[in-house]
Amino acid sequence: MAVEQISLSGRKKVVSNKEMTFIEKIYLLTILKGLWITLKHLFRRKVTIKYPEEIREMSPVYRGQHMLMRDDEGRERCTACGLCALSCPAEAITMKAEERKPEEKHLYREEKYASIYEINMLRCIFCGLCEEACPKEAIFLTKSKKIANADYSREDFIFGKDKLVMPLEMAINNTKSNTAN
Amino acid sequence: MDTTTFIIEKGTIIVVVFAITMLMAMYSTWAERKVAAFLQDRVGPNRAGWGGLLQPLADGLKLFTKEEFFPNTPNKFLFILGPGIAMSTALITSAVIPWGDKFHIFGKDVVLQATDLDVSILYIFGVLSIGVYGIMIGAWASNNKYSLMSAVRASSQMISYEVAMGLAIISILMMTGSLSLKEITIQQAEMKWNIFYQPLAFVIFLVCSFAETNRTPFDLAECESELIGGYHTEYSSMKMGFYLFAEYANMFISATILSVVFLGGYNYPGMEWAEQNWGVNIANIIAIAVLFAKICFFIFFYMWIRWTIPRFRYDQLMNLGWKILIPLAVLNIILTGIVMVLFN
């Protein structure tokens, strides 16, 4: 077989420059064919999701905004090991570790905690590798449909602990429902 | 008939026809968006009113409240005159359309036609030719090379296709022997529609009407990728609205002419029977409804074509007009003549 005709993928096509037949040249029949195709689309099911009334069903593995978790006693789980930052392919996470003082035992679970924990939402690609890397089950990507809101300045997209840490009421509710079970 | 009743009668018809033309043009914009959406598997406007039915009103309100911007044009008068001509030529064509046969009100017959000129078709062609001026003057006064390019395209396209259109109509005239649209309609009673006798003329006329109304696939005057917005690039606010509106009014009128000349106008099978059994008025209400059904079909057809066929290239457009449609129309005249001599 000649080299030109070999097709390893089996999808090779030779460009054809064939002359139009008479029927194609008068164009009317081909227009009718086209009209038939568009007419079929007229009665097809519409793909639009009417947003405020209908909300698109999210995938079960959907990953939304991050949350720094608290444990059953409401203490922050994060120990500022930096594995999430290390695993982050987008270099979105930075943190600063601090040693826990004795009187802060009710606030942080481990002896070391993150005094500053920042995720740059403009860099984050929501891949979930931080979640996988975390040995303390401290960071999770929630199913919240709220991703980062539109804003005017880049600084506002760097989310600190104020936006990331799980709200206390939520932790209390979680503990309540866990103990009830 | 004394003068006062005559004026009242004709005045009413003119106002009603004007209102209906405007309404149809308005809702053509809605229908265009709906048809476009449906042909592309979308839903289209559906927020303003049920199914988006108030959308044209919202659009109109928006256009009225928009800032009126004048380019640095040497002739402001012509700049304003352009959309005015476009709109008025689009509207005055409807004067000669027979919308129905007649109503029998207050013991007298009211003919459902503003005026029955015996040269209706010539009148329509004349007005259509003036329509070119609306585009040409407005675009020229815009002082913008893109607008001018677009106007040159539009006018040469409309003038070229008018030739083929006129030649296509001649074969109809040979059969009917009359230029009056009323007369042509009456001759098509009882399913003797011209489309069955003159299919070739119908196809030529249809293609030309696309070119005359500047609709896709011949909307080269509004070719965004090459000419920004086309002849109305420099227009804003309601003057822009007038141009867009005139396009839809033109579409309505040419759909009307197509249905009157080729699809039998207001005629429907059994009209005579309905007139004898149900009375003149009911028969004619049905007749008007039938005419509007035909018109709506053609308007839908215009939109259907628009979302099916891509735009022609300019040389293709000219080739089609001069080298194909005009010879075909001439051939059709000759064929019609031969058939008339042989069979009559």
Short mmCIF file of C-alpha atoms in Angstrom, two decimals:
data_model
loop_
_atom_site.label_atom_id
_atom_site.label_comp_id
_atom_site.label_asym_id
_atom_site.label_seq_id
_atom_site.Cartn_x
_atom_site.Cartn_y
_atom_site.Cartn_z
CA MET A 1 0.00 0.00 0.00
CA ALA A 2 1.20 3.48 -0.83
CA VAL A 3 2.15 5.69 2.07
CA GLU A 4 -0.54 8.23 1.19
CA GLN A 5 -3.29 5.70 1.75
CA ILE A 6 -2.09 4.34 5.10
CA SER A 7 -4.29 5.43 7.94
CA LEU A 8 -3.16 4.18 11.35
CA SER A 9 -6.08 5.77 13.15
CA GLY A 10 -8.58 4.61 10.56
CA ARG A 11 -10.09 8.10 10.45
CA LYS A 12 -8.06 9.55 7.62
CA LYS A 13 -10.10 11.23 4.94
CA VAL A 14 -8.93 12.57 1.63
CA VAL A 15 -10.26 16.03 0.85
CA SER A 16 -12.55 15.84 -2.13
CA ASN A 17 -12.93 18.70 -4.54
CA LYS A 18 -15.63 17.09 -6.55
CA GLU A 19 -17.70 19.15 -8.93
CA MET A 20 -21.24 19.91 -7.84
CA THR A 21 -23.90 17.91 -9.58
CA PHE A 22 -26.65 19.66 -11.47
CA ILE A 23 -29.13 19.23 -8.63
CA GLU A 24 -26.67 20.74 -6.19
CA LYS A 25 -26.04 23.59 -8.58
CA ILE A 26 -29.64 24.69 -8.89
CA TYR A 27 -29.57 24.84 -5.11
CA LEU A 28 -33.32 24.68 -4.56
CA LEU A 29 -33.44 21.04 -3.54
CA THR A 30 -30.54 21.46 -1.14
CA ILE A 31 -32.32 24.44 0.40
CA LEU A 32 -35.37 22.26 0.96
CA LYS A 33 -33.14 19.69 2.64
CA GLY A 34 -31.76 22.37 4.92
CA LEU A 35 -35.24 23.66 5.68
CA TRP A 36 -36.29 20.15 6.66
CA ILE A 37 -33.40 19.92 9.11
CA THR A 38 -34.25 23.24 10.76
CA LEU A 39 -37.93 22.34 10.83
CA LYS A 40 -37.10 19.21 12.81
CA HIS A 41 -35.28 21.39 15.34
CA LEU A 42 -38.42 23.51 15.73
CA PHE A 43 -40.14 20.64 17.52
CA ARG A 44 -37.15 19.32 19.40
CA ARG A 45 -36.97 19.52 23.20
CA LYS A 46 -35.43 22.83 24.28
CA VAL A 47 -32.12 22.57 26.09
CA THR A 48 -32.50 25.85 27.98
CA ILE A 49 -32.56 25.70 31.77
CA LYS A 50 -34.71 28.63 32.90
CA TYR A 51 -32.29 29.67 35.57
CA PRO A 52 -33.96 31.39 38.49
CA GLU A 53 -36.88 28.95 38.42
CA GLU A 54 -34.93 25.86 37.49
CA ILE A 55 -31.47 25.16 38.75
CA ARG A 56 -29.17 22.85 36.92
CA GLU A 57 -28.69 19.57 38.72
CA MET A 58 -25.13 19.46 40.01
CA SER A 59 -22.94 16.44 39.65
CA PRO A 60 -22.63 14.34 42.83
CA VAL A 61 -18.90 15.05 42.84
CA TYR A 62 -19.43 18.78 42.42
CA ARG A 63 -16.81 20.85 44.24
CA GLY A 64 -17.78 24.28 45.49
CA GLN A 65 -16.20 26.75 47.87
CA HIS A 66 -13.71 25.52 50.44
CA MET A 67 -14.42 25.27 54.13
CA LEU A 68 -12.00 24.83 57.01
CA MET A 69 -13.70 22.31 59.28
CA ARG A 70 -14.19 22.23 63.02
CA ASP A 71 -14.29 19.06 65.08
CA ASP A 72 -17.10 17.91 67.39
CA GLU A 73 -15.98 20.28 70.12
CA GLY A 74 -15.92 23.22 67.73
CA ARG A 75 -12.14 23.42 67.51
CA GLU A 76 -10.39 24.14 64.21
CA ARG A 77 -8.95 20.98 62.76
CA CYS A 78 -6.21 22.58 60.70
CA THR A 79 -2.69 22.11 61.98
CA ALA A 80 -0.99 24.21 59.34
CA CYS A 81 1.12 21.37 58.00
CA GLY A 82 1.12 22.97 54.57
CA LEU A 83 0.35 19.79 52.63
CA CYS A 84 -2.63 21.42 50.96
CA ALA A 85 -0.47 24.29 49.77
CA LEU A 86 2.12 21.82 48.55
CA SER A 87 -0.43 19.77 46.65
CA CYS A 88 -2.15 22.76 45.13
CA PRO A 89 -1.38 22.77 41.38
CA ALA A 90 -2.49 26.40 41.09
CA GLU A 91 -0.40 27.76 43.96
CA ALA A 92 -3.53 29.25 45.46
CA ILE A 93 -3.02 28.43 49.14
CA THR A 94 -0.77 30.24 51.60
CA MET A 95 -0.71 30.00 55.38
CA LYS A 96 1.25 30.99 58.43
CA ALA A 97 1.60 28.56 61.33
CA GLU A 98 1.57 29.51 65.00
CA GLU A 99 1.98 27.61 68.22
CA ARG A 100 -1.13 27.10 70.32
CA LYS A 101 -1.06 28.73 73.74
CA PRO A 102 -2.43 26.76 76.70
CA GLU A 103 -5.45 29.01 77.03
CA GLU A 104 -6.36 28.42 73.39
CA LYS A 105 -6.96 24.71 73.81
CA HIS A 106 -10.67 25.12 73.19
CA LEU A 107 -10.01 26.88 69.88
CA TYR A 108 -7.56 24.65 68.06
CA ARG A 109 -7.32 20.88 68.15
CA GLU A 110 -3.59 20.47 67.54
CA GLU A 111 -0.62 22.18 69.18
CA LYS A 112 0.06 24.07 65.99
CA TYR A 113 -2.55 26.01 64.03
CA ALA A 114 -2.84 28.33 61.08
CA SER A 115 -2.95 31.94 62.19
CA ILE A 116 -3.34 33.05 58.60
CA TYR A 117 -4.90 30.81 55.97
CA GLU A 118 -5.57 32.29 52.57
CA ILE A 119 -6.91 30.88 49.34
CA ASN A 120 -6.70 33.01 46.23
CA MET A 121 -9.99 32.32 44.54
CA LEU A 122 -8.74 33.75 41.25
CA ARG A 123 -6.06 31.07 41.13
CA CYS A 124 -8.01 28.17 42.58
CA ILE A 125 -9.21 25.69 40.01
CA PHE A 126 -11.45 23.73 42.39
CA CYS A 127 -9.62 20.50 41.69
CA GLY A 128 -9.97 19.21 45.24
CA LEU A 129 -6.37 18.08 45.65
CA CYS A 130 -6.10 20.05 48.92
CA GLU A 131 -8.98 18.02 50.24
CA GLU A 132 -7.24 14.81 49.26
CA ALA A 133 -3.89 15.90 50.68
CA CYS A 134 -5.18 16.98 54.09
CA PRO A 135 -4.23 14.43 56.81
CA LYS A 136 -6.49 16.08 59.40
CA GLU A 137 -9.69 16.23 57.36
CA ALA A 138 -9.55 19.96 57.86
CA ILE A 139 -10.30 21.33 54.41
CA PHE A 140 -13.22 20.29 52.26
CA LEU A 141 -14.77 21.62 49.11
CA THR A 142 -18.42 22.08 49.91
CA LYS A 143 -21.41 21.47 47.68
CA SER A 144 -22.36 25.11 48.12
CA LYS A 145 -23.38 26.54 44.75
CA LYS A 146 -21.88 29.86 45.78
CA ILE A 147 -18.50 30.12 44.17
CA ALA A 148 -16.51 33.34 44.50
CA ASN A 149 -18.81 36.31 43.87
CA ALA A 150 -17.94 38.92 41.32
CA ASP A 151 -15.96 41.80 42.74
CA TYR A 152 -13.94 44.82 41.70
CA SER A 153 -10.49 44.34 43.22
CA ARG A 154 -8.18 41.39 43.13
CA GLU A 155 -7.53 41.63 46.88
CA ASP A 156 -11.15 40.81 47.57
CA PHE A 157 -10.71 37.45 45.95
CA ILE A 158 -8.14 36.33 48.49
CA PHE A 159 -10.32 34.56 51.00
CA GLY A 160 -8.99 34.54 54.57
CA LYS A 161 -10.03 32.57 57.58
CA ASP A 162 -13.02 34.85 58.12
CA LYS A 163 -14.63 33.44 54.98
CA LEU A 164 -13.21 29.93 55.05
CA VAL A 165 -13.63 28.64 58.57
CA MET A 166 -16.87 26.82 59.27
CA PRO A 167 -19.29 29.11 61.17
CA LEU A 168 -19.67 28.18 64.82
CA GLU A 169 -23.44 27.71 64.66
CA MET A 170 -22.94 25.20 61.89
CA ALA A 171 -20.44 23.30 64.02
CA ILE A 172 -22.86 23.33 66.97
CA ASN A 173 -25.67 22.04 64.81
CA ASN A 174 -23.44 19.33 63.38
CA THR A 175 -22.42 18.18 66.84
CA LYS A 176 -26.04 18.17 67.96
CA SER A 177 -27.18 16.04 65.07
CA ASN A 178 -24.19 13.71 65.48
CA THR A 179 -24.87 13.10 69.18
CA ALA A 180 -28.57 12.62 68.49
CA ASN A 181 -27.82 9.71 66.18
CA MET B 1 -72.26 57.84 -2.03
CA ASP B 2 -71.74 61.25 -0.45
CA THR B 3 -68.32 62.54 0.44
CA THR B 4 -68.53 62.37 4.24
CA THR B 5 -69.33 58.67 4.43
CA PHE B 6 -66.72 58.01 1.79
CA ILE B 7 -64.06 59.79 3.84
CA ILE B 8 -65.14 58.06 7.06
CA GLU B 9 -65.18 54.67 5.39
CA LYS B 10 -61.80 55.02 3.72
CA GLY B 11 -60.32 56.76 6.75
CA THR B 12 -61.33 53.88 8.98
CA ILE B 13 -59.87 51.35 6.60
CA ILE B 14 -56.62 53.30 6.31
CA VAL B 15 -56.26 53.65 10.09
CA VAL B 16 -57.05 49.98 10.67
CA VAL B 17 -54.64 48.85 7.96
CA PHE B 18 -51.96 51.15 9.35
CA ALA B 19 -52.52 49.81 12.86
CA ILE B 20 -52.45 46.22 11.68
CA THR B 21 -49.27 46.77 9.66
CA MET B 22 -47.57 48.28 12.72
CA LEU B 23 -48.84 45.52 14.96
CA MET B 24 -47.70 42.83 12.55
CA ALA B 25 -44.28 44.48 12.22
CA MET B 26 -44.01 44.73 15.98
CA TYR B 27 -44.90 41.14 16.57
CA SER B 28 -42.70 40.04 13.68
CA THR B 29 -39.75 41.13 15.79
CA TRP B 30 -41.06 38.96 18.60
CA ALA B 31 -41.76 36.09 16.21
CA GLU B 32 -38.32 36.42 14.68
CA ARG B 33 -36.68 35.97 18.04
CA LYS B 34 -38.98 33.12 18.97
CA VAL B 35 -38.48 31.30 15.66
CA ALA B 36 -34.74 31.84 15.84
CA ALA B 37 -34.70 30.45 19.35
CA PHE B 38 -36.87 27.46 18.55
CA LEU B 39 -34.87 26.55 15.46
CA GLN B 40 -31.76 26.59 17.65
CA ASP B 41 -33.34 24.52 20.45
CA ARG B 42 -33.69 27.52 22.75
CA VAL B 43 -36.83 29.12 24.21
CA GLY B 44 -36.37 32.76 23.23
CA PRO B 45 -37.79 35.80 25.03
CA ASN B 46 -40.15 34.65 27.79
CA ARG B 47 -39.82 37.17 30.62
CA ALA B 48 -41.93 40.15 29.52
CA GLY B 49 -45.50 38.92 29.56
CA TRP B 50 -46.74 35.43 28.78
CA GLY B 51 -44.29 33.81 26.37
CA GLY B 52 -42.51 37.16 26.02
CA LEU B 53 -45.53 38.73 24.32
CA LEU B 54 -44.80 42.15 25.81
CA GLN B 55 -41.22 42.05 24.56
CA PRO B 56 -41.88 44.29 21.50
CA LEU B 57 -43.34 46.96 23.82
CA ALA B 58 -40.31 46.75 26.05
CA ASP B 59 -38.04 47.02 23.01
CA GLY B 60 -39.96 50.04 21.74
CA LEU B 61 -39.80 51.73 25.12
CA LYS B 62 -36.08 51.08 25.28
CA LEU B 63 -35.51 52.53 21.81
CA PHE B 64 -37.55 55.65 22.64
CA THR B 65 -35.64 56.35 25.83
CA LYS B 66 -32.19 55.76 24.34
CA GLU B 67 -29.83 58.64 23.78
CA GLU B 68 -30.22 60.29 20.40
CA PHE B 69 -26.78 60.58 18.89
CA PHE B 70 -25.94 62.57 15.79
CA PRO B 71 -22.70 61.90 13.99
CA ASN B 72 -20.69 64.83 12.69
CA THR B 73 -22.68 64.87 9.51
CA PRO B 74 -22.79 67.70 7.00
CA ASN B 75 -26.50 67.29 6.37
CA LYS B 76 -28.69 66.69 9.37
CA PHE B 77 -31.89 66.99 7.37
CA LEU B 78 -31.03 64.06 5.11
CA PHE B 79 -29.88 62.11 8.13
CA ILE B 80 -33.38 62.41 9.58
CA LEU B 81 -35.09 62.00 6.22
CA GLY B 82 -33.53 58.55 5.62
CA PRO B 83 -35.42 56.51 8.20
CA GLY B 84 -38.54 58.57 7.47
CA ILE B 85 -38.53 57.52 3.81
CA ALA B 86 -37.76 53.92 4.71
CA MET B 87 -40.69 53.79 7.11
CA SER B 88 -43.24 55.63 4.99
CA THR B 89 -42.54 53.63 1.84
CA ALA B 90 -42.91 50.48 3.89
CA LEU B 91 -46.30 51.66 5.11
CA ILE B 92 -47.92 53.19 2.02
CA THR B 93 -47.62 49.98 0.00
CA SER B 94 -50.48 48.47 1.95
CA ALA B 95 -52.94 50.97 0.42
CA VAL B 96 -53.70 48.81 -2.59
CA ILE B 97 -53.93 45.41 -0.90
CA PRO B 98 -57.42 43.86 -0.98
CA TRP B 99 -57.78 42.50 2.56
CA GLY B 100 -61.14 40.97 1.88
CA ASP B 101 -64.02 41.28 -0.54
CA LYS B 102 -66.56 43.52 1.21
CA PHE B 103 -68.52 43.95 4.42
CA HIS B 104 -72.22 44.70 4.45
CA ILE B 105 -72.67 47.28 7.22
CA PHE B 106 -75.52 49.82 7.76
CA GLY B 107 -77.18 48.72 4.57
CA LYS B 108 -74.26 49.42 2.29
CA ASP B 109 -71.24 47.60 0.97
CA VAL B 110 -67.84 48.49 2.41
CA VAL B 111 -65.00 47.39 0.19
CA LEU B 112 -62.11 46.09 2.27
CA GLN B 113 -59.43 47.92 0.38
CA ALA B 114 -58.10 51.43 0.85
CA THR B 115 -58.11 52.07 -2.87
CA ASP B 116 -58.52 49.84 -5.88
CA LEU B 117 -56.01 51.33 -8.26
CA ASP B 118 -56.10 49.73 -11.66
CA VAL B 119 -52.31 49.93 -11.69
CA SER B 120 -51.80 48.46 -8.19
CA ILE B 121 -48.80 46.37 -9.15
CA LEU B 122 -47.06 49.26 -10.86
CA TYR B 123 -47.77 51.36 -7.77
CA ILE B 124 -46.20 48.73 -5.51
CA PHE B 125 -43.13 48.47 -7.69
CA GLY B 126 -42.83 52.23 -7.76
CA VAL B 127 -42.99 52.53 -3.99
CA LEU B 128 -40.55 49.66 -3.56
CA SER B 129 -38.04 51.51 -5.74
CA ILE B 130 -38.40 54.61 -3.60
CA GLY B 131 -37.54 52.43 -0.59
CA VAL B 132 -33.97 52.32 -1.87
CA TYR B 133 -33.72 56.05 -1.28
CA GLY B 134 -34.44 55.65 2.41
CA ILE B 135 -31.41 53.45 2.81
CA MET B 136 -29.22 55.34 0.35
CA ILE B 137 -29.91 58.85 1.72
CA GLY B 138 -29.67 57.83 5.35
CA ALA B 139 -26.43 55.95 4.87
CA TRP B 140 -24.87 58.68 2.77
CA ALA B 141 -25.80 61.36 5.29
CA SER B 142 -24.20 59.26 8.02
CA ASN B 143 -20.79 60.36 6.80
CA ASN B 144 -19.42 56.88 7.42
CA LYS B 145 -17.70 54.74 4.83
CA TYR B 146 -19.15 51.50 6.14
CA SER B 147 -22.67 52.88 5.93
CA LEU B 148 -22.00 54.09 2.41
CA MET B 149 -20.59 50.72 1.36
CA SER B 150 -23.65 49.06 2.78
CA ALA B 151 -25.96 51.47 1.00
CA VAL B 152 -24.19 50.88 -2.30
CA ARG B 153 -24.64 47.18 -1.80
CA ALA B 154 -28.27 47.49 -0.79
CA SER B 155 -29.25 49.75 -3.64
CA SER B 156 -27.44 47.80 -6.35
CA GLN B 157 -28.93 44.61 -4.98
CA MET B 158 -32.46 45.98 -4.85
CA ILE B 159 -32.24 47.51 -8.30
CA SER B 160 -30.89 44.28 -9.81
CA TYR B 161 -33.54 42.13 -8.23
CA GLU B 162 -36.34 44.50 -9.15
CA VAL B 163 -35.67 43.64 -12.78
CA ALA B 164 -36.15 39.93 -12.24
CA MET B 165 -39.13 40.60 -10.00
CA GLY B 166 -40.83 42.73 -12.62
CA LEU B 167 -40.17 40.17 -15.34
CA ALA B 168 -41.58 37.40 -13.14
CA ILE B 169 -44.74 39.42 -12.59
CA ILE B 170 -45.16 40.01 -16.34
CA SER B 171 -46.03 36.37 -16.94
CA ILE B 172 -48.77 36.71 -14.31
CA LEU B 173 -50.03 39.84 -16.00
CA MET B 174 -50.17 38.03 -19.34
CA MET B 175 -52.54 35.51 -17.77
CA THR B 176 -54.70 37.87 -15.76
CA GLY B 177 -54.70 40.76 -18.18
CA SER B 178 -55.01 43.20 -15.29
CA LEU B 179 -52.71 45.20 -13.04
CA SER B 180 -55.31 45.54 -10.32
CA LEU B 181 -54.68 43.35 -7.27
CA LYS B 182 -58.43 43.09 -6.67
CA GLU B 183 -58.94 41.81 -10.19
CA ILE B 184 -56.05 39.35 -9.81
CA THR B 185 -57.53 38.08 -6.56
CA ILE B 186 -61.00 37.63 -8.02
CA GLN B 187 -59.58 35.63 -10.90
CA GLN B 188 -57.98 33.22 -8.44
CA ALA B 189 -61.26 32.24 -6.78
CA GLU B 190 -62.02 28.56 -6.13
CA MET B 191 -58.42 27.34 -5.85
CA LYS B 192 -57.34 28.68 -9.25
CA TRP B 193 -54.24 30.02 -7.54
CA ASN B 194 -51.51 31.48 -9.70
CA ILE B 195 -48.87 29.37 -7.97
CA PHE B 196 -50.27 26.27 -9.74
CA TYR B 197 -50.13 27.94 -13.15
CA GLN B 198 -46.91 29.89 -12.66
CA PRO B 199 -44.64 27.92 -10.27
CA LEU B 200 -41.48 29.28 -11.88
CA ALA B 201 -42.67 32.86 -11.59
CA PHE B 202 -43.51 32.17 -7.96
CA VAL B 203 -40.01 30.87 -7.19
CA ILE B 204 -38.37 33.82 -8.94
CA PHE B 205 -40.65 36.29 -7.21
CA LEU B 206 -40.01 34.65 -3.83
CA VAL B 207 -36.25 34.78 -4.22
CA CYS B 208 -36.42 38.38 -5.38
CA SER B 209 -38.62 39.36 -2.47
CA PHE B 210 -35.91 38.11 -0.13
CA ALA B 211 -33.46 40.39 -1.86
CA GLU B 212 -35.90 43.31 -1.91
CA THR B 213 -36.51 43.13 1.82
CA ASN B 214 -32.79 42.75 2.55
CA ARG B 215 -33.35 39.46 4.34
CA THR B 216 -30.98 36.56 4.71
CA PRO B 217 -29.55 34.98 2.58
CA PHE B 218 -29.31 38.35 0.78
CA ASP B 219 -28.76 40.61 3.79
CA LEU B 220 -25.40 41.81 2.55
CA ALA B 221 -26.31 45.35 3.49
CA GLU B 222 -26.22 44.36 7.14
CA CYS B 223 -23.18 42.14 6.96
CA GLU B 224 -21.85 42.70 10.48
CA SER B 225 -18.54 40.98 9.94
CA GLU B 226 -17.65 43.30 7.06
CA LEU B 227 -19.67 46.46 7.56
CA ILE B 228 -20.14 46.84 11.32
CA GLY B 229 -23.90 47.43 11.45
CA GLY B 230 -24.62 48.18 7.81
CA TYR B 231 -26.45 51.29 6.64
CA HIS B 232 -27.79 52.08 10.12
CA THR B 233 -24.42 52.00 11.87
CA GLU B 234 -24.58 55.67 12.83
CA TYR B 235 -28.21 55.65 13.86
CA SER B 236 -29.41 55.44 17.40
CA SER B 237 -32.62 55.60 19.36
CA MET B 238 -35.90 55.47 17.45
CA LYS B 239 -34.34 56.44 14.12
CA MET B 240 -32.51 53.14 14.30
CA GLY B 241 -35.80 51.61 15.43
CA PHE B 242 -37.48 53.01 12.32
CA TYR B 243 -35.00 51.27 10.04
CA LEU B 244 -35.39 47.97 11.82
CA PHE B 245 -39.14 48.44 11.96
CA ALA B 246 -39.30 49.31 8.27
CA GLU B 247 -37.58 46.02 7.51
CA TYR B 248 -40.29 44.09 9.29
CA ALA B 249 -43.06 46.22 7.79
CA ASN B 250 -41.54 45.50 4.37
CA MET B 251 -41.48 41.83 5.19
CA PHE B 252 -45.18 41.94 6.09
CA ILE B 253 -46.01 43.80 2.88
CA SER B 254 -44.06 41.48 0.62
CA ALA B 255 -45.61 38.47 2.36
CA THR B 256 -48.98 40.07 1.63
CA ILE B 257 -48.14 40.65 -2.02
CA LEU B 258 -46.93 37.07 -2.36
CA SER B 259 -50.13 35.72 -0.88
CA VAL B 260 -52.35 38.03 -2.93
CA VAL B 261 -50.62 37.50 -6.26
CA PHE B 262 -49.78 33.82 -5.98
CA LEU B 263 -51.79 32.19 -3.21
CA GLY B 264 -55.20 33.56 -4.11
CA GLY B 265 -55.33 36.41 -1.61
CA TYR B 266 -58.39 36.23 0.60
CA ASN B 267 -59.95 33.40 -1.42
CA TYR B 268 -60.59 30.08 0.20
CA PRO B 269 -62.43 27.02 -1.16
CA GLY B 270 -66.14 27.31 -0.46
CA MET B 271 -66.19 31.09 -0.10
CA GLU B 272 -69.19 31.41 -2.37
CA TRP B 273 -71.07 28.79 -0.39
CA ALA B 274 -70.24 30.55 2.88
CA GLU B 275 -71.45 33.83 1.43
CA GLN B 276 -74.79 32.37 0.44
CA ASN B 277 -75.39 30.42 3.65
CA TRP B 278 -73.72 32.45 6.40
CA GLY B 279 -73.94 35.94 4.97
CA VAL B 280 -71.39 38.28 3.45
CA ASN B 281 -69.92 39.50 6.72
CA ILE B 282 -69.01 36.10 8.19
CA ALA B 283 -67.69 34.87 4.85
CA ASN B 284 -65.43 37.92 4.68
CA ILE B 285 -64.23 37.63 8.26
CA ILE B 286 -63.11 34.12 7.37
CA ALA B 287 -61.58 35.55 4.19
CA ILE B 288 -59.51 38.06 6.16
CA ALA B 289 -58.43 35.31 8.55
CA VAL B 290 -57.41 33.14 5.61
CA LEU B 291 -55.39 35.97 4.07
CA PHE B 292 -53.63 36.55 7.39
CA ALA B 293 -52.91 32.84 7.73
CA LYS B 294 -51.21 32.95 4.34
CA ILE B 295 -49.30 36.10 5.29
CA CYS B 296 -48.18 34.59 8.58
CA PHE B 297 -47.00 31.51 6.76
CA PHE B 298 -44.84 33.63 4.49
CA ILE B 299 -43.48 35.66 7.39
CA PHE B 300 -42.60 32.42 9.12
CA PHE B 301 -41.03 31.23 5.89
CA TYR B 302 -38.84 34.33 5.76
CA MET B 303 -37.63 33.63 9.27
CA TRP B 304 -37.27 29.92 8.62
CA ILE B 305 -35.02 30.67 5.63
CA ARG B 306 -33.07 33.22 7.65
CA TRP B 307 -32.05 30.65 10.23
CA THR B 308 -31.34 27.96 7.66
CA ILE B 309 -29.26 29.47 4.88
CA PRO B 310 -26.05 31.40 5.41
CA ARG B 311 -25.41 34.72 3.69
CA PHE B 312 -24.46 34.77 0.00
CA ARG B 313 -21.23 36.26 -1.21
CA TYR B 314 -21.72 39.48 -3.14
CA ASP B 315 -20.62 38.09 -6.50
CA GLN B 316 -22.85 35.06 -5.97
CA LEU B 317 -25.75 37.40 -5.32
CA MET B 318 -25.14 39.32 -8.53
CA ASN B 319 -24.61 36.12 -10.53
CA LEU B 320 -27.87 34.72 -9.25
CA GLY B 321 -29.75 37.89 -10.03
CA TRP B 322 -28.44 38.73 -13.46
CA LYS B 323 -27.33 35.41 -14.92
CA ILE B 324 -29.97 33.06 -13.55
CA LEU B 325 -33.14 34.78 -12.39
CA ILE B 326 -33.49 37.28 -15.25
CA PRO B 327 -32.97 34.69 -18.03
CA LEU B 328 -35.33 32.33 -16.21
CA ALA B 329 -37.96 35.05 -15.94
CA VAL B 330 -37.62 35.84 -19.64
CA LEU B 331 -37.89 32.14 -20.44
CA ASN B 332 -41.01 31.99 -18.29
CA ILE B 333 -42.57 34.83 -20.25
CA ILE B 334 -41.87 33.05 -23.52
CA LEU B 335 -43.25 29.75 -22.18
CA THR B 336 -46.36 31.46 -20.88
CA GLY B 337 -46.89 33.07 -24.26
CA ILE B 338 -46.49 29.78 -26.11
CA VAL B 339 -48.86 27.95 -23.76
CA MET B 340 -51.44 30.73 -24.01
CA VAL B 341 -51.33 30.67 -27.81
CA LEU B 342 -51.54 26.87 -27.97
CA PHE B 343 -54.33 26.27 -25.45
CA ASN B 344 -56.55 29.32 -25.67
#
